[in-house]
Short mmCIF file of C-alpha atoms in Angstrom, two decimals:
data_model
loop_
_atom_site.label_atom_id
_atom_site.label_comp_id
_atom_site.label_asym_id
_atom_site.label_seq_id
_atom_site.Cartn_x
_atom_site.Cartn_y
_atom_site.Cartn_z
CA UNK A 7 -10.94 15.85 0.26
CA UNK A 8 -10.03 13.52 2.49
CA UNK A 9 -8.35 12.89 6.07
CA UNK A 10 -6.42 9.68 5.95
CA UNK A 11 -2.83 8.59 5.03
CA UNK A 12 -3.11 9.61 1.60
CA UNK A 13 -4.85 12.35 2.28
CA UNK A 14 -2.41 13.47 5.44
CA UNK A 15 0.26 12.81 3.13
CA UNK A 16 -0.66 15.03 0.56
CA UNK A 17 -1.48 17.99 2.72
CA UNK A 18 2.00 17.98 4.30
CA UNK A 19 3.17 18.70 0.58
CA UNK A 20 0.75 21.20 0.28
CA UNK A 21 1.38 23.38 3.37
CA UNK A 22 5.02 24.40 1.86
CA UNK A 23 3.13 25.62 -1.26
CA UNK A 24 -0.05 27.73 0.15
CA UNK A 25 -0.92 29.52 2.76
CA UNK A 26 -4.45 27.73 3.98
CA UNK A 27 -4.95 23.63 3.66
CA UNK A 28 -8.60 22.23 4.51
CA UNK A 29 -8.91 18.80 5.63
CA UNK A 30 -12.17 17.83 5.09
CA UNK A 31 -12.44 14.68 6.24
CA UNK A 32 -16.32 12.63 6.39
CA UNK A 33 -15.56 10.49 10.15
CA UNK A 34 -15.21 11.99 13.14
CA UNK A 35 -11.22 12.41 13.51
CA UNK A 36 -9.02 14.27 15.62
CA UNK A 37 -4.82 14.35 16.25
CA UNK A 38 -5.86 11.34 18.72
CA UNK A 39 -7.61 9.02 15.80
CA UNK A 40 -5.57 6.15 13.94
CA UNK A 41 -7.68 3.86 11.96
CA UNK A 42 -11.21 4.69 11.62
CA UNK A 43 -14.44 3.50 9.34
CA UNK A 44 -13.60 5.24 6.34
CA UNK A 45 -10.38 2.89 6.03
CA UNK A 46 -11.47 -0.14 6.89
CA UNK A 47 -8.74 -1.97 5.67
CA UNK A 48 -6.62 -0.27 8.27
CA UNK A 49 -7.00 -3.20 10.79
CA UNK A 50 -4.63 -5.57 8.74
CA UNK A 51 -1.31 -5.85 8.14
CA UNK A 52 0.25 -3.10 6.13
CA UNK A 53 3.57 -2.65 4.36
CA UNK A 54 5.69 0.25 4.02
CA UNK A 55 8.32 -0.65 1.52
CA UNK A 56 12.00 0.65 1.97
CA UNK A 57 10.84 3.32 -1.61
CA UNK A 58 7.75 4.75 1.03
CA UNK A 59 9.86 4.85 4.07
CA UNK A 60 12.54 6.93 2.48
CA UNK A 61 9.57 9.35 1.19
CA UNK A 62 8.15 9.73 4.49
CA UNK A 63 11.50 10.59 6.68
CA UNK A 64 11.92 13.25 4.39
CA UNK A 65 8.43 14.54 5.15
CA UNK A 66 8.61 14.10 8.47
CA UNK A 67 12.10 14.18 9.81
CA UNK A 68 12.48 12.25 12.93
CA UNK A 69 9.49 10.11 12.10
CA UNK A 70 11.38 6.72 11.84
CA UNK A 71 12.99 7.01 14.71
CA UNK A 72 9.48 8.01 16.69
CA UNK A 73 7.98 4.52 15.90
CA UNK A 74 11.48 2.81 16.60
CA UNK A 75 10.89 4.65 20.17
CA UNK A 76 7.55 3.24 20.11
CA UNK A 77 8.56 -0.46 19.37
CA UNK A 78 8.24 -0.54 15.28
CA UNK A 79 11.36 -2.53 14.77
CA UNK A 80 13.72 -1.41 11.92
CA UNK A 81 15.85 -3.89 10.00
CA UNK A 82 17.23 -5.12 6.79
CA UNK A 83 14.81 -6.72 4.71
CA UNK A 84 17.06 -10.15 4.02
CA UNK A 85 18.14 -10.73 7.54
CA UNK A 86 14.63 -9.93 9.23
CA UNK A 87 12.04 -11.48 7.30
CA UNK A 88 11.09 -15.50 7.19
CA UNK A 89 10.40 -15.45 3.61
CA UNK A 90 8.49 -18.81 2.30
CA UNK A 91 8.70 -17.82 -1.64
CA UNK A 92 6.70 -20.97 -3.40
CA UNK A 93 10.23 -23.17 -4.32
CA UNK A 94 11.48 -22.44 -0.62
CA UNK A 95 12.83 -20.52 1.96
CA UNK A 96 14.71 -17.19 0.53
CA UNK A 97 18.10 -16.34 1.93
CA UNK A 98 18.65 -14.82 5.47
CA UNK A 99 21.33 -12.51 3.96
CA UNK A 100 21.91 -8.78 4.02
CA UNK A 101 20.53 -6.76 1.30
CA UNK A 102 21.21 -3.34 2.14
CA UNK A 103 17.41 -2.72 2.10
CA UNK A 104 16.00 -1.26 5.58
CA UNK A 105 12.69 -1.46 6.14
CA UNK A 106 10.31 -0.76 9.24
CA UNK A 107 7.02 -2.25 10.53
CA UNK A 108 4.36 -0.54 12.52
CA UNK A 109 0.53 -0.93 12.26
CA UNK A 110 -1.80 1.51 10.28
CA UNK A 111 -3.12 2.54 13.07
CA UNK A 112 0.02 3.90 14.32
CA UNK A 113 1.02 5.58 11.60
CA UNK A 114 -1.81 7.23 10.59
CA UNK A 115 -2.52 8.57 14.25
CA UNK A 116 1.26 9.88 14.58
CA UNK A 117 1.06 11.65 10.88
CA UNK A 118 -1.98 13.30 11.73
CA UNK A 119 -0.90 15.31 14.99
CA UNK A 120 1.92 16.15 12.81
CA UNK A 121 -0.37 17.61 9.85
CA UNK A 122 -2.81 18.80 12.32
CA UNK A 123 0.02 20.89 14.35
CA UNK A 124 1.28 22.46 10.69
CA UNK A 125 -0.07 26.15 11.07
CA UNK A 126 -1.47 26.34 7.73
CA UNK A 127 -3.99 22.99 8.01
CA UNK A 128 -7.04 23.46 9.25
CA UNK A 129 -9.25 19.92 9.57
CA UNK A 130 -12.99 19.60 9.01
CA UNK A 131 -13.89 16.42 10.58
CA UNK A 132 -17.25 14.92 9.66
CA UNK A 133 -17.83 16.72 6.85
CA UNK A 134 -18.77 14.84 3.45
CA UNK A 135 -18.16 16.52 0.14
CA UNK A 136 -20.90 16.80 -2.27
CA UNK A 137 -19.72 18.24 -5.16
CA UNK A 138 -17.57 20.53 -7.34
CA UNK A 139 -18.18 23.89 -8.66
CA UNK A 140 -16.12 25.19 -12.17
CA UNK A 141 -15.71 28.90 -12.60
CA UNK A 142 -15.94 30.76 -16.27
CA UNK A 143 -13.10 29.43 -17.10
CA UNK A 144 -13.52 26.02 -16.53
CA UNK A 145 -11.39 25.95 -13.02
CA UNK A 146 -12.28 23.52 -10.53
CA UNK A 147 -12.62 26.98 -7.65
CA UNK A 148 -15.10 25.34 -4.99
CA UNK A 149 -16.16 22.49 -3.08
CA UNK A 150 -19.62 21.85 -1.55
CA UNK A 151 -19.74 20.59 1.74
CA UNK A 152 -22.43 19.05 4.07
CA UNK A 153 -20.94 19.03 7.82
CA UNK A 154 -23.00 16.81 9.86
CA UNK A 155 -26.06 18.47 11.14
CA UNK A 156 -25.75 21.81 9.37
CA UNK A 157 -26.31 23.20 6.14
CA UNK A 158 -24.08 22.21 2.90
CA UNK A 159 -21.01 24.99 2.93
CA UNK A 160 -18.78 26.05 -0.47
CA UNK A 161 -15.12 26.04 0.18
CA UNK A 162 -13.38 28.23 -2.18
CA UNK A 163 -9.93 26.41 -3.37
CA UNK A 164 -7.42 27.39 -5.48
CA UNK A 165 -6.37 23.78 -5.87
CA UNK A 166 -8.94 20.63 -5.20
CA UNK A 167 -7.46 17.52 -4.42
CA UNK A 168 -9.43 13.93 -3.98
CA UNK A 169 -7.88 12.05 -1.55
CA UNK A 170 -11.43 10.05 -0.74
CA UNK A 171 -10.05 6.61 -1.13
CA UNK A 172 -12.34 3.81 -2.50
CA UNK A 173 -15.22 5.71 -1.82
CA UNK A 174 -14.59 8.82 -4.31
CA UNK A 175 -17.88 9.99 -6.01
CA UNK A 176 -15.35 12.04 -8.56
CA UNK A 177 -16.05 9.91 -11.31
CA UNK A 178 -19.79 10.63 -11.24
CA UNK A 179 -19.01 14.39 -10.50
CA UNK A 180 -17.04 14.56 -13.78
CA UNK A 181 -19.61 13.26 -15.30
CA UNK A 182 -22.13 15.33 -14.12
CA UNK A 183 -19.75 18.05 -15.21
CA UNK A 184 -19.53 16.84 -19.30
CA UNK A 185 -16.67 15.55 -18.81
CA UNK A 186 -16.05 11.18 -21.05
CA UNK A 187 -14.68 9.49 -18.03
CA UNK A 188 -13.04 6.42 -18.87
CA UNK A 189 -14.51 3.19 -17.67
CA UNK A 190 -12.42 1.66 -14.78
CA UNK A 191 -10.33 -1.35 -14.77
CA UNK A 192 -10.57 -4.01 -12.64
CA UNK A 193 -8.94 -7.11 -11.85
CA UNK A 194 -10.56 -9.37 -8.81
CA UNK A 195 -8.42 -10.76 -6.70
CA UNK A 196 -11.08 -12.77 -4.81
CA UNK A 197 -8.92 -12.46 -1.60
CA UNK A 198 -10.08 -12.49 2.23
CA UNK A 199 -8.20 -10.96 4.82
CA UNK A 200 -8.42 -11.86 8.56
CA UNK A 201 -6.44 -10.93 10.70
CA UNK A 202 -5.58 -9.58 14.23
CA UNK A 203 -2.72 -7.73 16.94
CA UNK A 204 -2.06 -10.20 19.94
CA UNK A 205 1.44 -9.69 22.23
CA UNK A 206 4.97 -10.20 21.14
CA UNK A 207 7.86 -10.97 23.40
CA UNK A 208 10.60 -8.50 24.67
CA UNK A 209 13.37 -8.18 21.56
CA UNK A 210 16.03 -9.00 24.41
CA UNK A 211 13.89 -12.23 25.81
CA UNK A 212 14.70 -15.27 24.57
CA UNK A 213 11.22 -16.70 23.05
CA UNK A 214 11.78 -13.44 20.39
CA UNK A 215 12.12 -15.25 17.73
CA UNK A 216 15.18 -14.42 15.18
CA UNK A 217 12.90 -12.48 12.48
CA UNK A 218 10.21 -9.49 12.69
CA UNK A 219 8.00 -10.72 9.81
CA UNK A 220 7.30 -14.53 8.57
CA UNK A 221 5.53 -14.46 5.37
CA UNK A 222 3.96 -17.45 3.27
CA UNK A 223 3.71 -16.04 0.02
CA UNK A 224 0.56 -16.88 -2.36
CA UNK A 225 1.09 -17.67 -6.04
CA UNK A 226 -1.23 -18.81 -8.37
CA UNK A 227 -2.71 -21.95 -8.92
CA UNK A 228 -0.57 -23.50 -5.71
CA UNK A 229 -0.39 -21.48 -3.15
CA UNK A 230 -3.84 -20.33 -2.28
CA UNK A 231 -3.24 -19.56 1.48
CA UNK A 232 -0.89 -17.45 2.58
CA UNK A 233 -0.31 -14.98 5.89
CA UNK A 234 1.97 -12.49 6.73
CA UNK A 235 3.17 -11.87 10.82
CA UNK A 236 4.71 -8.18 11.67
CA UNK A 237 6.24 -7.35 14.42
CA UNK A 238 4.84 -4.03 15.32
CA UNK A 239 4.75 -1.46 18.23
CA UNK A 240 4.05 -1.60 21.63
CA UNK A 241 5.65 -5.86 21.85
CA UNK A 242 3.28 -6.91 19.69
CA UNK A 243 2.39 -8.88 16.41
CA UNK A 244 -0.21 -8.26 13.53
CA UNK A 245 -1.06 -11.00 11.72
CA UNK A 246 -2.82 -11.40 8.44
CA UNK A 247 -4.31 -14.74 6.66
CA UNK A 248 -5.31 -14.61 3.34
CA UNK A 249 -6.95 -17.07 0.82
CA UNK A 250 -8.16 -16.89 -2.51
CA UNK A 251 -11.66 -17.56 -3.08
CA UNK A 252 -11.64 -18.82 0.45
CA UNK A 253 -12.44 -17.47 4.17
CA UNK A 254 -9.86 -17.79 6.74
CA UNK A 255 -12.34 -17.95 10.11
CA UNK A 256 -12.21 -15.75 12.72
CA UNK A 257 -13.35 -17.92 15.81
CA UNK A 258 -9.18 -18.45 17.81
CA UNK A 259 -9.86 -22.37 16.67
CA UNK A 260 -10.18 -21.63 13.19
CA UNK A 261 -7.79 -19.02 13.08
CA UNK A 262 -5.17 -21.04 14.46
CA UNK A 263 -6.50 -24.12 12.61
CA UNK A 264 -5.90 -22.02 9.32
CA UNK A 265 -2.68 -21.00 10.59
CA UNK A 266 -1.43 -24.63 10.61
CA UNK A 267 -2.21 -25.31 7.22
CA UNK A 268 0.89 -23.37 5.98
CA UNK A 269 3.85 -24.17 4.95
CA UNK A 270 5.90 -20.96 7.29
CA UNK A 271 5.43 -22.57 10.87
CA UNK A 272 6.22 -19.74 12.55
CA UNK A 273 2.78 -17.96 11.63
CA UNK A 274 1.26 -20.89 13.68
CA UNK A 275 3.45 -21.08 16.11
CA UNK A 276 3.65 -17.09 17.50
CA UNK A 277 -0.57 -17.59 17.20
CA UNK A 278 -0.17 -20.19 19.45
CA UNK A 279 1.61 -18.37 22.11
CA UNK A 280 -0.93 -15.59 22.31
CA UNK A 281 -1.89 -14.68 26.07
CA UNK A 282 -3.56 -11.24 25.13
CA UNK A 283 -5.37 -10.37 21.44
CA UNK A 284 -7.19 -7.59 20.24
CA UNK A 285 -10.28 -8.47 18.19
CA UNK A 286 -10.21 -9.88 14.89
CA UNK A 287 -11.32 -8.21 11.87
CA UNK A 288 -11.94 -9.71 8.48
CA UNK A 289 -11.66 -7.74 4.76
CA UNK A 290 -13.29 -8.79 1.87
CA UNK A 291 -13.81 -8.22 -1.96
CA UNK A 292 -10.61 -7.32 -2.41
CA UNK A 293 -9.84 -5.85 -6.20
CA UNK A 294 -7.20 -4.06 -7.99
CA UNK A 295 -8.87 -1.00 -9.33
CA UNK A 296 -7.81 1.68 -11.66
CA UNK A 297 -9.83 4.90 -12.57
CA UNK A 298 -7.78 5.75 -15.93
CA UNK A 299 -8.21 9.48 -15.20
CA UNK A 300 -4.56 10.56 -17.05
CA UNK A 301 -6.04 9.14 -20.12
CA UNK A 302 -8.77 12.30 -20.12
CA UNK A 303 -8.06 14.80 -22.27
CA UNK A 304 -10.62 17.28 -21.21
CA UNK A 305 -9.28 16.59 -17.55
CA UNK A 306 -10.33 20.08 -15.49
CA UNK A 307 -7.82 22.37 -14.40
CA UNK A 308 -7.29 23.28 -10.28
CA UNK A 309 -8.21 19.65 -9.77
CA UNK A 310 -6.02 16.54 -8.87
CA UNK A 311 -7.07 13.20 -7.73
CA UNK A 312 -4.56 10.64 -6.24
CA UNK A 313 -4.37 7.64 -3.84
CA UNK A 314 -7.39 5.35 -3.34
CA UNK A 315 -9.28 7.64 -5.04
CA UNK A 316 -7.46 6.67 -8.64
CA UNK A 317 -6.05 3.60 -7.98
CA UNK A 318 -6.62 0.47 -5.51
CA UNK A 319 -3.85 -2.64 -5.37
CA UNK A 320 -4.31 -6.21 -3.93
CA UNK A 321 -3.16 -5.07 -0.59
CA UNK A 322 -0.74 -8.28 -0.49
CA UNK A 323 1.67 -6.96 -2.75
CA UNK A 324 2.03 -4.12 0.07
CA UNK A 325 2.17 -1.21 -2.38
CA UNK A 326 -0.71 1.37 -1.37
CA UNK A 327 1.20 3.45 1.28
CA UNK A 328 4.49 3.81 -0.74
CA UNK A 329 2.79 4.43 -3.75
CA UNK A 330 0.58 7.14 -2.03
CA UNK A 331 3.71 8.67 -0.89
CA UNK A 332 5.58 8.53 -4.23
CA UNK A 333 2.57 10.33 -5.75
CA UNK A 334 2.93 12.99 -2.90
CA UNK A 335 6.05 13.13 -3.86
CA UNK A 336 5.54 14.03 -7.86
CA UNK A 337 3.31 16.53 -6.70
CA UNK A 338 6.06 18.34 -4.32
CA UNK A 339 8.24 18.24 -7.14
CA UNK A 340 5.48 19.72 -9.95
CA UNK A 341 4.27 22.41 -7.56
CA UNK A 342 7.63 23.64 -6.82
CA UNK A 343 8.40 23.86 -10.82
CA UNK A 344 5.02 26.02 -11.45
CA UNK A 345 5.88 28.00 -8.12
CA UNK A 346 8.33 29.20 -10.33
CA UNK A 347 6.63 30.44 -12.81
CA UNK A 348 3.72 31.23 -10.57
CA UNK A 349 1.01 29.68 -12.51
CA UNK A 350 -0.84 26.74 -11.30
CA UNK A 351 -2.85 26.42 -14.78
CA UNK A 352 -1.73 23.37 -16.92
CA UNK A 353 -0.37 21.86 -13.30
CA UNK A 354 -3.66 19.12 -13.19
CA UNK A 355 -3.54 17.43 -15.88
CA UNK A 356 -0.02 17.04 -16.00
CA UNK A 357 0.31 16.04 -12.95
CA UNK A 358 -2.57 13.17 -13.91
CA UNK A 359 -0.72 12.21 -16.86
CA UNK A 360 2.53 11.48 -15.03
CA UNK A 361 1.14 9.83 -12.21
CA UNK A 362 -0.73 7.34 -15.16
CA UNK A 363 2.99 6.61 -15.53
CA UNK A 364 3.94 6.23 -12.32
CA UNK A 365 0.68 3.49 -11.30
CA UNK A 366 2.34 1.39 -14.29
CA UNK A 367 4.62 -0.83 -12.76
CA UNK A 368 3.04 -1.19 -9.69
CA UNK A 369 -0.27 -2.01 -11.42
CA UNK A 370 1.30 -4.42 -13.85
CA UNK A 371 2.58 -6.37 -10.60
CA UNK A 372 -0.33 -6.58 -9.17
CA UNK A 373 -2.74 -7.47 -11.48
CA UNK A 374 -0.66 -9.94 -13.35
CA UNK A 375 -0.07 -11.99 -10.37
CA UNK A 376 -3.79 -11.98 -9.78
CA UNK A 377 -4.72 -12.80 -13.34
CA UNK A 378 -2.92 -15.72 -12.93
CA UNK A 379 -5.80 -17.10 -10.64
CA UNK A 380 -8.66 -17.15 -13.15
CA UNK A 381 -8.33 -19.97 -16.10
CA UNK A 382 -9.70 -18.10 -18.72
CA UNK A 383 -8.00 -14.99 -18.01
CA UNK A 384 -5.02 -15.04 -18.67
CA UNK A 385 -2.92 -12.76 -20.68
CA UNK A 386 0.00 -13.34 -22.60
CA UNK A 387 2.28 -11.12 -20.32
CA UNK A 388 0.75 -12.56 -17.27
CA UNK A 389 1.65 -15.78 -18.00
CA UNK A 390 5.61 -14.68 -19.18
CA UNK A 391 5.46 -12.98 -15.68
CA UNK A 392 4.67 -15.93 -14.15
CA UNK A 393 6.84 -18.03 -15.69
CA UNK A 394 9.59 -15.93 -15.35
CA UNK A 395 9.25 -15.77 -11.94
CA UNK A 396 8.81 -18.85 -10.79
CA UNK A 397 11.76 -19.35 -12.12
CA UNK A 398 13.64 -16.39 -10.91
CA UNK A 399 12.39 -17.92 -7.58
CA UNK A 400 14.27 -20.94 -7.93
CA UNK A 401 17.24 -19.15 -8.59
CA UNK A 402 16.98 -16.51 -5.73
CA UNK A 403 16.25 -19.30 -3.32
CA UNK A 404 20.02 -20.56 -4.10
CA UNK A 405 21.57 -16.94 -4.76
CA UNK A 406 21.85 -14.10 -2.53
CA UNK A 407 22.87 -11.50 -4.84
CA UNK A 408 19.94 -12.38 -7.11
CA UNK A 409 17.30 -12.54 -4.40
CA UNK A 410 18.67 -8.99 -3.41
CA UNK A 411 17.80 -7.53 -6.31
CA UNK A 412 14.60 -8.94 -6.16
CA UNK A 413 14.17 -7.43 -2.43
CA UNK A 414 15.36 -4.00 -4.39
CA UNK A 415 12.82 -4.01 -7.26
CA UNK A 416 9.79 -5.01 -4.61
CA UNK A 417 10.65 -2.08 -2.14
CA UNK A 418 10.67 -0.02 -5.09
CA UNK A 419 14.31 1.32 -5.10
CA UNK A 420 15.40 -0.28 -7.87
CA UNK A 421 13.58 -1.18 -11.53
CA UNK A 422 11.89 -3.40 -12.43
CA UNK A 423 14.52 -4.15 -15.42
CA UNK A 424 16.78 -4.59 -12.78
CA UNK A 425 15.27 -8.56 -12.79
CA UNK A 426 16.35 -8.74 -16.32
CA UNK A 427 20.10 -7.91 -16.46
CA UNK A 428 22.34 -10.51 -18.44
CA UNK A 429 23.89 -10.88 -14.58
CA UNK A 430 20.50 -12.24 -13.57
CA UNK A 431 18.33 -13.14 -16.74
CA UNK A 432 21.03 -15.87 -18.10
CA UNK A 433 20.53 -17.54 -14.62
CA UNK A 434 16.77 -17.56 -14.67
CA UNK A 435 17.39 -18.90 -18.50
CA UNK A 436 19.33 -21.43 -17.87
CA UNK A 437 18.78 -25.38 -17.81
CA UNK A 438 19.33 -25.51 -14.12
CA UNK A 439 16.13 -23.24 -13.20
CA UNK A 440 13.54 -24.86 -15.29
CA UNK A 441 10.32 -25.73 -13.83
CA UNK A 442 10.68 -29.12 -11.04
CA UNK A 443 7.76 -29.98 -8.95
CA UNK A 444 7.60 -28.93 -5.60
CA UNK A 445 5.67 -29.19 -2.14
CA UNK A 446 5.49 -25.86 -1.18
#
């Protein structure tokens, strides 16, 4: 359930496992559709960290070097990116960490003719799903399905998977089923996006600039604007401008007027030189959102929800995609341990609990950045986060080696703990990093 990236994703895992894959998708798609009004969100800058990258080259071989044919530049993360942390500029040093940026849009249209040309997936555009059907047993064994203009069909499944997004009616299906779901957590980030594609110079001419993203990064209470410019295919840029409980415009004045009120230049600067834009699109109501489903006990066998459909991030931190493919990923790996045993019962709710695990640090990221914004809601570890960071910050603005570990715990090779080795934490301990007032 479910035609977009998570959703495209997860049905490339599934076609080494069975025999038929449905797509049922509720817009109107086809191998020729990128973003579309189910995803929304798909008009602004997205991220695919170096973790989500790695993931989807070995899904789709060759695929990396497709969008480099296309224009999606590919570089290290330290020398390529105009990174305004909130003490200062980090270093323009090698990391080791290669990243590449494209638009949604791309993406999603190039993973879907490759999905749509696997001989086992068959796609069911415009179609909405309606419900679930349990058998004896308890399975999950059919979906209901209303194509448009024609009567409600039951698709017969030997495994369901919810791959909705933000939509998902599966909470309320549970329900309906007797199944104690868990209320959902949420943490508003009170974020609006604008943003918009305009061109990009030649890599060879000289008015390319020296990096493929600038970034202003937010952080809470000072930095309340921020923006992010990619250089993505086909010589151009996408740009995103965010503010917290704010609305950057979308008339060109206001946009560029918005633009100029950061601290990163070069955001301002490349909207300046525009001669050609596509139209701009704004995204609101922005929330981290997590549908605790690996905490049910009762959870119903043959079923699996993942993506969107369990669990939304801030989409500044730039986590969705990787962490959709990193969930693909546990699944490839569970499936091909009960292939062995040739039993698919018991698969669902492990695989919920262990993706529970895997949303953890991720979620923790992102919502303890964002908790940071509200006064009177802030938790103890949100505020050690915060503090440790900021100074961290302060030290990786001064120390390559430390602000490539950073890079590597972000892109989500590396640990989290990684931040809090002796090599690192006595640094961000020490006399010398404590908290100075700054202008950024």
């Amino acid at each position: 359930m479910g035609g977009s990236y998570a959703g495209l994703v997860t049905a490339r895992v599934l076609s080494d496992f069975f025999t038929q894959v449905v797509l049922v998708e509720r817009d109107d798609v086809d191998e020729d559709t990128g973003v579309h009004p189910g995803a929304p969100q798909g008009y602004h800058a997205h991220a695919m960290l170096a973790k989500g990258g790695e993931i989807l080259e070995r899904l789709f071989p060759g695929l990396r070097e497709e969008l480099r044919a296309a224009g999606a530049p590919v570089f290290d993360y330290g020398e390529g990116i105009d990174f305004l942390l909130p003490v200062g500029l980090a270093p323009r040093k090698r990391t080791g960490v290669r990243i590449q940026t494209f638009t949604r849009d791309e993406l999603e249209r190039r993973l879907r003719r490759k999905v749509l040309a696997l001989p086992q997936v068959t796609l069911m555009p415009s179609t909405r799903c309606t419900g679930l059907t349990r058998d004896a047993s308890g399975r999950v064994s059919k979906v209901t399905c209303r194509p448009q203009d024609t009567e409600p069909v039951e698709l017969a499944a030997d495994l369901v998977v919810d791959a909705s997004g933000r939509s998902s009616s599966l909470a309320d299906w549970l329900g309906g089923m007797g199944v104690a779901v868990p209320p959902k957590r949420t943490v508003r980030a009170k974020v609006t996006y604008t943003s918009m594609n305009f061109d990009r110079p030649e890599e060879d001419h000289p008015a390319h600039p020296d990096y493929y993203i600038a970034y202003q990064m937010p952080f809470a209470p000072q930095v309340s604007r921020a923006g992010v410019l990619l250089a993505v295919e086909r010589n151009r840029w996408t740009c995103s401008l965010f503010a917290h409980q704010d609305r950057p415009p979308t008339d060109d004045k206001g946009y560029l007027a918005f633009a100029e009120s950061l601290n990163n230049p070069h955001l301002a600067e490349q909207i300046g030189r525009r001669t050609v834009q596509e139209p701009t699109h704004s995204y609101t109501n922005v929330e981290n959102r997590w549908q605790p489903y690996h905490t049910i006990r009762n959870w119903p066998d043959r079923l699996i929800a993942l993506g969107d459909a369990v669990c939304v991030f801030n989409p500044v931190y730039g986590q969705g995609l990787t962490v959709a493919a990193m969930e693909a990923e546990l699944l490839q790996g569970m499936l091909a341990r009960y292939r062995a045993s040739a039993r698919l019962d018991g698969l669902s709710g492990d695989f919920q609990k262990r993706m529970g695990r895997l949303l953890l640090a991720p979620w923790t990221l992102s919502t303890n950045s964002d908790l940071m914004w509200d006064p009177g809601r802030r938790p103890l570890a949100a505020r050690f986060a915060h503090w440790y960071n900021r100074r961290l910050f302060r030290v990786a603005v001064k120390d390559p080696a430390v602000w490539a570990r950073f890079v590597r715990v972000v892109n989500m090779v590396a640990s989290p703990a990684l931040l809090f080795h002796p090599a690192v934490a006595l640094k961000v301990l020490s006399p010398t990093a404590a908290d100075r007032s700054t202008s950024h």
